[in-house]
């Protein structure tokens, strides 16, 4: 069982480059843009002296640390790179937080980045391996859950469509999002099918991007700015591959349930729906967001479609989810996504989220899942 | 390293562990490993996924099951599968216990449903036999 990390580490600076098909930017360009925005946000004038170590997260490049050192001209100090499926960003943040909490360094930079558009395919090439002789994509993996979920809980494509419509709306209000276009439920239902029941609008937009955060010891937070945001919980859980686990029921993400329980315990949360003010959850596909509502304990298993229909997860609702458009429209540069969620939640908690601001946000959760899927990372941050 | 069929599809490459599965498939049998404590399991591997024991044996199953869940690939990410699109990929819950991910053959996409009774179906591709499922004929 994890030990308590609550209120030991503060976020004092966040930044992100614009997410999208960034043909005119290199990975280094995006890293510099995100990191220097985070420096400015934290009031850091001399990163050479003030940034003691760097934690980077990226899925696609094999190397990474030298690239970040060169880009930021931060030499002769610890730089580590992490890759952990789609929860890479959250796990990278976790390593930075643990290192500061352990007292190794006072102030470190966390930077997540990826540039999948240069690869020429929209998604990792994956296959059902071993004896199956079948090809598949992430859409194929996740869609396998849908027919069973629909049948068990009397849900359908129109329930998923409402999630896509919400996230498209929220994305129009986020200056750095990739897609800025309102859509309707009919647009979602009539779009070409990618992997049934997922149509085009059920699938997230893979994009290029980078996001960064400057974190420091909680007791030093106010020396950077007068509104530091504290880390309340940080955890990950890795479970079995659904394709090899005979007991996986394809109705829930077990690692999310396990990680949520641990995160709530760390943060002292007993009623997540009532206590959390804003959430960023992993919406690689609309169904992923639907199941995540349930697995995070925001509602009971099978209730998600009724909660969606009631509008509680919309910007004006009781618990807004994916306020910046999520993976769906803000974009999904794999290694950057978890850090982008920290960026959005920090803005929300400071009251700096502009048109998409959630009123009186004091406690925020971010969530990634990755793999087949088999791993989950959760961060909870809030007012000190 | 991938091997490819004459029609371009990537083919599974039998290993010492999976060879009996493919040998049985060639003879139109769905043969799986069975742990004395935990029953049948799939895919083939060196140890039981539940108890990690290696005292399993190969045993024939009746090859029957029903669709637990499914999706339809209409795009065929791999160009070699475009000739087959749209095709169904299903989780089949076998009578003998485990679930298998497999293609559903001889079935209109519109006829797919959770709970559809299916039987093992065998397709010879070059030197190997692939296992898929099709709606039960009897
Ligand atoms: Zn066993």
JSON list of N, CA and C in Angstrom, two decimals, chain A residues 10-14 35 38-39 42 44 51 107-110 212-216 224:
[
{"chain": "A", "resi": 10, "resn": "UNK", "atom": "N", "xyz": [4.31, 20.87, -4.41]},
{"chain": "A", "resi": 10, "resn": "UNK", "atom": "CA", "xyz": [3.44, 21.89, -5.00]},
{"chain": "A", "resi": 10, "resn": "UNK", "atom": "C", "xyz": [3.76, 22.07, -6.49]},
{"chain": "A", "resi": 11, "resn": "UNK", "atom": "N", "xyz": [2.71, 22.37, -7.26]},
{"chain": "A", "resi": 11, "resn": "UNK", "atom": "CA", "xyz": [2.87, 22.74, -8.67]},
{"chain": "A", "resi": 11, "resn": "UNK", "atom": "C", "xyz": [2.90, 24.26, -8.72]},
{"chain": "A", "resi": 12, "resn": "UNK", "atom": "N", "xyz": [3.99, 24.81, -9.27]},
{"chain": "A", "resi": 12, "resn": "UNK", "atom": "CA", "xyz": [4.11, 26.27, -9.29]},
{"chain": "A", "resi": 12, "resn": "UNK", "atom": "C", "xyz": [4.21, 26.85, -10.71]},
{"chain": "A", "resi": 13, "resn": "UNK", "atom": "N", "xyz": [4.28, 25.96, -11.71]},
{"chain": "A", "resi": 13, "resn": "UNK", "atom": "CA", "xyz": [4.33, 26.47, -13.08]},
{"chain": "A", "resi": 13, "resn": "UNK", "atom": "C", "xyz": [3.84, 25.41, -14.04]},
{"chain": "A", "resi": 14, "resn": "UNK", "atom": "N", "xyz": [3.03, 25.81, -15.04]},
{"chain": "A", "resi": 14, "resn": "UNK", "atom": "CA", "xyz": [2.58, 24.86, -16.06]},
{"chain": "A", "resi": 14, "resn": "UNK", "atom": "C", "xyz": [2.67, 25.51, -17.43]},
{"chain": "A", "resi": 35, "resn": "UNK", "atom": "N", "xyz": [8.19, 24.16, -21.87]},
{"chain": "A", "resi": 35, "resn": "UNK", "atom": "CA", "xyz": [9.01, 24.36, -20.67]},
{"chain": "A", "resi": 35, "resn": "UNK", "atom": "C", "xyz": [9.16, 25.85, -20.35]},
{"chain": "A", "resi": 38, "resn": "UNK", "atom": "N", "xyz": [6.14, 27.19, -18.77]},
{"chain": "A", "resi": 38, "resn": "UNK", "atom": "CA", "xyz": [6.08, 26.76, -17.37]},
{"chain": "A", "resi": 38, "resn": "UNK", "atom": "C", "xyz": [7.06, 27.55, -16.50]},
{"chain": "A", "resi": 39, "resn": "UNK", "atom": "N", "xyz": [8.26, 27.82, -17.03]},
{"chain": "A", "resi": 39, "resn": "UNK", "atom": "CA", "xyz": [9.22, 28.66, -16.29]},
{"chain": "A", "resi": 39, "resn": "UNK", "atom": "C", "xyz": [8.60, 30.02, -15.99]},
{"chain": "A", "resi": 42, "resn": "UNK", "atom": "N", "xyz": [6.03, 30.04, -13.41]},
{"chain": "A", "resi": 42, "resn": "UNK", "atom": "CA", "xyz": [6.57, 29.83, -12.05]},
{"chain": "A", "resi": 42, "resn": "UNK", "atom": "C", "xyz": [7.45, 31.00, -11.62]},
{"chain": "A", "resi": 44, "resn": "UNK", "atom": "N", "xyz": [10.34, 31.59, -12.86]},
{"chain": "A", "resi": 44, "resn": "UNK", "atom": "CA", "xyz": [11.74, 31.12, -12.90]},
{"chain": "A", "resi": 44, "resn": "UNK", "atom": "C", "xyz": [12.51, 31.93, -13.94]},
{"chain": "A", "resi": 51, "resn": "UNK", "atom": "N", "xyz": [16.31, 24.73, -11.88]},
{"chain": "A", "resi": 51, "resn": "UNK", "atom": "CA", "xyz": [15.80, 23.40, -12.24]},
{"chain": "A", "resi": 51, "resn": "UNK", "atom": "C", "xyz": [16.90, 22.38, -11.95]},
{"chain": "A", "resi": 107, "resn": "UNK", "atom": "N", "xyz": [13.38, 21.54, -6.60]},
{"chain": "A", "resi": 107, "resn": "UNK", "atom": "CA", "xyz": [12.55, 21.98, -7.73]},
{"chain": "A", "resi": 107, "resn": "UNK", "atom": "C", "xyz": [12.96, 21.22, -8.99]},
{"chain": "A", "resi": 108, "resn": "UNK", "atom": "N", "xyz": [11.99, 20.60, -9.65]},
{"chain": "A", "resi": 108, "resn": "UNK", "atom": "CA", "xyz": [12.28, 19.84, -10.87]},
{"chain": "A", "resi": 108, "resn": "UNK", "atom": "C", "xyz": [11.27, 20.18, -11.95]},
{"chain": "A", "resi": 109, "resn": "UNK", "atom": "N", "xyz": [11.65, 19.86, -13.19]},
{"chain": "A", "resi": 109, "resn": "UNK", "atom": "CA", "xyz": [10.77, 20.06, -14.34]},
{"chain": "A", "resi": 109, "resn": "UNK", "atom": "C", "xyz": [10.24, 18.70, -14.80]},
{"chain": "A", "resi": 110, "resn": "UNK", "atom": "N", "xyz": [8.94, 18.64, -15.06]},
{"chain": "A", "resi": 110, "resn": "UNK", "atom": "CA", "xyz": [8.33, 17.45, -15.66]},
{"chain": "A", "resi": 110, "resn": "UNK", "atom": "C", "xyz": [7.88, 17.84, -17.06]},
{"chain": "A", "resi": 212, "resn": "UNK", "atom": "N", "xyz": [4.34, 20.79, -19.86]},
{"chain": "A", "resi": 212, "resn": "UNK", "atom": "CA", "xyz": [5.37, 20.81, -18.82]},
{"chain": "A", "resi": 212, "resn": "UNK", "atom": "C", "xyz": [4.81, 21.33, -17.50]},
{"chain": "A", "resi": 213, "resn": "UNK", "atom": "N", "xyz": [5.46, 20.93, -16.42]},
{"chain": "A", "resi": 213, "resn": "UNK", "atom": "CA", "xyz": [5.10, 21.44, -15.10]},
{"chain": "A", "resi": 213, "resn": "UNK", "atom": "C", "xyz": [6.36, 21.62, -14.27]},
{"chain": "A", "resi": 214, "resn": "UNK", "atom": "N", "xyz": [6.41, 22.71, -13.50]},
{"chain": "A", "resi": 214, "resn": "UNK", "atom": "CA", "xyz": [7.49, 22.92, -12.54]},
{"chain": "A", "resi": 214, "resn": "UNK", "atom": "C", "xyz": [6.92, 22.59, -11.17]},
{"chain": "A", "resi": 215, "resn": "UNK", "atom": "N", "xyz": [7.59, 21.67, -10.47]},
{"chain": "A", "resi": 215, "resn": "UNK", "atom": "CA", "xyz": [7.09, 21.29, -9.15]},
{"chain": "A", "resi": 215, "resn": "UNK", "atom": "C", "xyz": [8.19, 21.49, -8.11]},
{"chain": "A", "resi": 216, "resn": "UNK", "atom": "N", "xyz": [7.78, 21.74, -6.89]},
{"chain": "A", "resi": 216, "resn": "UNK", "atom": "CA", "xyz": [8.75, 22.06, -5.84]},
{"chain": "A", "resi": 216, "resn": "UNK", "atom": "C", "xyz": [8.22, 21.56, -4.50]},
{"chain": "A", "resi": 224, "resn": "UNK", "atom": "N", "xyz": [7.49, 30.91, -5.10]},
{"chain": "A", "resi": 224, "resn": "UNK", "atom": "CA", "xyz": [7.37, 31.03, -6.55]},
{"chain": "A", "resi": 224, "resn": "UNK", "atom": "C", "xyz": [6.15, 31.86, -6.95]}
]
